[in-house]
Amino acid sequence: MEILRVENLCKSYQMGEVEVKALTDASFSVEKGEFVVVLGPSGSGKSTLLNIIGGMDSPTSGKVFFKDEEITGFDDKKLTEYRRKRVGFVFQYYNVMANLTAEENVELAMEIVENPLPIDEVIEAVGLSSRRDHFPSQLSGGEQQRVSIARAIAKNPELLLCDEPTGALDYNTGISIMALLSKLNREMGKTLIVITHNSDIALMADRVIRMRSGQIIENTVNENPINAEEIKW
Amino acid sequence: MTKMDLMLVRMIKNSKSQFLAVLIIIITGICVYTSMSMASANLSDTLDTYYEENRFPHLFVQVLGVPVQVAERLERVEGVGKVTGSLVMDVPVLTEDTEKRKTLRLITIKGDEQELSRSTLLSGRALSDNRKEIWLINQYAKANGIKAGDEIRVQISGADYTMEVAGIVANPEYIYLLESSQSIMPDDEGFGIGYLKEPLGRLIVDEGQNYNYIRIEYEPGAKEEALIEAVEAQLKPYGIISSVKREDQLSNAMIQEELLNLRRLSDSLPLLFLFVAGFILMMILSRMVKKDRLKIGILKAIGYDNQQILLHYVKYAVMAGLAGGLLGSTLGMALAGAMTKLYLEFFNLPLLTVNFDITYIFKAMFLAALFCLISGVVGARGVLKIAPSESMREEPPKKGKRILLERVHFLWKRFSFSRKLVMKNVFRNKKRTAFVISGVALTYGMILFTVTMPSVVDQMMNLHFTEFQKMDYNIGFYKPVDERAVRDLYHIIPIDHAEGKIEYPFELSRGHREVTVNILGLKKDTQFYSFKDTSNRMISMPERGILLSENLAKTLKAEKGDLIRIRSLLTEKEDVEIPVAGVVKQSLGMNLKSMRAQLSGLEASYAMAKETVSKNKILYEQGVLSRQEYDRAVTAERELAAQISSPAIFY
């Protein structure tokens, strides 16, 4: 079942007198429960694509459908609701609230939705049971990213968007985070879109979308995705 | 508590000193508001109660002499409830100190409960009918160290009288103890009020069965203007010197003015504090929003909407407002009692009505919260502009362009690198630069104003006493005296020059414009007074016609050559029309706190004024006022003003 469809998406910025094309004619679709990796070097337009899919940015042209709804036609209010109910974000630099504990960070997201997942289950799922009362300054980078993931899934969204989730982590921590995301995808059935420049992570994905200079150059289905523990980079 | 609120509480906790600084300003402002407003309300209530209990009259009429029966008949005038007549005369007090002039205003009383302007006995006993004793007003007794049981010597019509001070009293007519509207400041040591029983008063004051001072209380719903007209019609044959409504009664007007000032101050001073606090809050929040750009983006990405995030920051400001309002008003209430007592002591009010009106807490909290809410919204409105995707990226640097100064090459190339940076900052942050410059200018302005004001007043004083009024002494007489009195003065005291003048109230009108002013009649060849017209040219006293001061001319909309109708308030003489001979510059006012009822500044020729008023009489004004005394009074007034204004300047 198709959960997301991107049609001829374009995005250009005006930088002084120069027009920068961040995204050109991008089209693809994602099935429900799919693990998609958007792969590309820095400046290839993958973050722009993720922002538009996540309702954080608007395209210059083209359409994005979430299920049957065209989110690119949403006003601010509807976009906020879309971000609140349908999408969970995980950022490269975790971006957790510094003056809230791990548990409170998760609750921050839960408070604005009607049917969040049980807090204990979420904390348990990300492996933070023993660290739930710690403030971000008392947590390692990996633990902070786990908080960020917990915050994203606690709202029980259908789509999980991860922007370079391992970009700021060391190898082992990166592996464990990818393993966690993969587990959430498999066990909770969350549709997962991960953008990364790390091609090894693509080995885990069901679908790999390769980007360069704002264009999708390849959209392939990975018939044999591997486990996170098997990846090496 | 929601996690957003928890973040807010921790944010405040983490920036305690910043929050505390704003809180202190709000607390100060609200404390001033609550304490002053409550003190003002309490003072007003106390005054009303005092007036009611002591039957403070509605109308005060000063006459040359009206028979007792005529005065009593005034009670038949529609709307008049009660009439009390008195004999009033100012007499010198005889003391060892010959340097200091002391005057006692003797006022006769009947001593019954129904009397208007009843005194409150603070110490001592009631006046007896057959002994030479008086009640002394509290302020004078205190300033001169006189107690009940002491004796006081006064001179009445040339004879010495020693009277026993039976009691010390307070009276609603003299809460603010001023000798006349010409007095700048109360001189408690030099001027007092003595109350004596009417029979004793008649015995020592040769006034027959007359009163020269009538007080009137209205019945509820009385029509004041019609009543005054009727009263004046009945008293006119006996020479009305003045007819003053309660609102214009000297002491009441002064105290009401003080109350008004207090109310104005309690309304404006807190606003100043709240504006400052609001401005600081605005700056804090605006900076906070800039600093929290990423955090705001994340919240938006999670699904928080603009209103929720804006509210998060506005709550910071509102919390400061509510906390400041609560603490400030509580502190203000605690201070209000002490402040009220201080005011009551200052005004010598024997009563004390202190009410703690709890609504002030709510008013204060509402006021502070409202200010902070507005500041919060203005300061945090940047939240609305932050797009979540943009916030994830570094904020792009501001557009840079060459500043104006860079075009002045020969100057620009002489600047060092660091100075160039400073200059660029100054020119690129125009709002900040303008704000800093205005702040510095305002501060310097206030300092310069404070520093230079005394010398400006000095200069005005010098100009006034060297150019416009050159006499060293003004000697006033209780009754009009013959012109020979001026010549007699040469034999009594060593003087270079003396001349007589007359001063009396008249009603001036031009068209529908009317004003009651004191007319000053001067000799044509006066050596003491000089005048400058509006173009600063010296002009001499005209043969016929009147000189109007600038303000008076404005009030009457009169110019040189216009006819002014003059009506005497004292005699039955017919109205006269006199041409305006010129408009003169306003010299230094004799009464810095000028009152509506005592506008002065109209000069007429001596001959004309004499003819209008009476024949060959120099009219009286009680007391002697020297230039030095006037100078001292102005200095005292200035010092008091400086004391009052210094906290405001400090803040």
PDB file of C-alpha atoms in Angstrom, chain A residues 35 90-91 94 126 141-149 162 164-167 169-184 192 194 204 228-229 233:
ATOM      1  CA  PHE A  35      12.642   1.257   4.788  1.00  0.00           C
ATOM      2  CA  VAL A  90      15.095  12.447  13.797  1.00  0.00           C
ATOM      3  CA  PHE A  91      17.871  14.974  13.236  1.00  0.00           C
ATOM      4  CA  TYR A  94      19.670  15.089  17.998  1.00  0.00           C
ATOM      5  CA  VAL A 126      15.043   2.776  22.600  1.00  0.00           C
ATOM      6  CA  GLY A 141      25.680  11.390  21.711  1.00  0.00           C
ATOM      7  CA  GLY A 142      24.166   7.977  21.019  1.00  0.00           C
ATOM      8  CA  GLU A 143      21.895   8.212  24.012  1.00  0.00           C
ATOM      9  CA  GLN A 144      20.761  11.672  22.935  1.00  0.00           C
ATOM     10  CA  GLN A 145      19.971  10.311  19.496  1.00  0.00           C
ATOM     11  CA  ARG A 146      17.942   7.560  21.170  1.00  0.00           C
ATOM     12  CA  VAL A 147      16.002  10.256  23.008  1.00  0.00           C
ATOM     13  CA  SER A 148      15.441  11.967  19.673  1.00  0.00           C
ATOM     14  CA  ILE A 149      14.172   8.701  18.168  1.00  0.00           C
ATOM     15  CA  CYS A 162      15.618  10.661   9.688  1.00  0.00           C
ATOM     16  CA  GLU A 164      21.661  11.755   8.749  1.00  0.00           C
ATOM     17  CA  PRO A 165      20.852   9.999  12.045  1.00  0.00           C
ATOM     18  CA  THR A 166      24.358   8.621  12.358  1.00  0.00           C
ATOM     19  CA  GLY A 167      26.172  11.645  10.995  1.00  0.00           C
ATOM     20  CA  LEU A 169      28.003   9.461  15.927  1.00  0.00           C
ATOM     21  CA  ASP A 170      30.944   7.136  16.122  1.00  0.00           C
ATOM     22  CA  TYR A 171      30.879   3.816  14.264  1.00  0.00           C
ATOM     23  CA  ASN A 172      29.550   1.558  17.005  1.00  0.00           C
ATOM     24  CA  THR A 173      26.937   4.024  18.168  1.00  0.00           C
ATOM     25  CA  GLY A 174      25.920   4.625  14.566  1.00  0.00           C
ATOM     26  CA  ILE A 175      25.401   0.897  14.080  1.00  0.00           C
ATOM     27  CA  SER A 176      23.310   0.610  17.213  1.00  0.00           C
ATOM     28  CA  ILE A 177      21.140   3.562  16.163  1.00  0.00           C
ATOM     29  CA  MET A 178      20.586   2.044  12.716  1.00  0.00           C
ATOM     30  CA  ALA A 179      19.741  -1.259  14.379  1.00  0.00           C
ATOM     31  CA  LEU A 180      17.196   0.557  16.552  1.00  0.00           C
ATOM     32  CA  LEU A 181      15.625   2.291  13.571  1.00  0.00           C
ATOM     33  CA  SER A 182      15.485  -0.978  11.694  1.00  0.00           C
ATOM     34  CA  LYS A 183      13.840  -2.645  14.693  1.00  0.00           C
ATOM     35  CA  LEU A 184      11.202   0.100  14.867  1.00  0.00           C
ATOM     36  CA  LEU A 192      11.195   4.837   7.522  1.00  0.00           C
ATOM     37  CA  VAL A 194      16.594   7.835   6.121  1.00  0.00           C
ATOM     38  CA  MET A 204      19.917  -2.149   5.096  1.00  0.00           C
ATOM     39  CA  ALA A 228      22.658  -3.237  10.877  1.00  0.00           C
ATOM     40  CA  GLU A 229      25.178  -5.376  12.708  1.00  0.00           C
ATOM     41  CA  TRP A 233      32.021   1.632   7.184  1.00  0.00           C
TER      42      TRP A 233
END
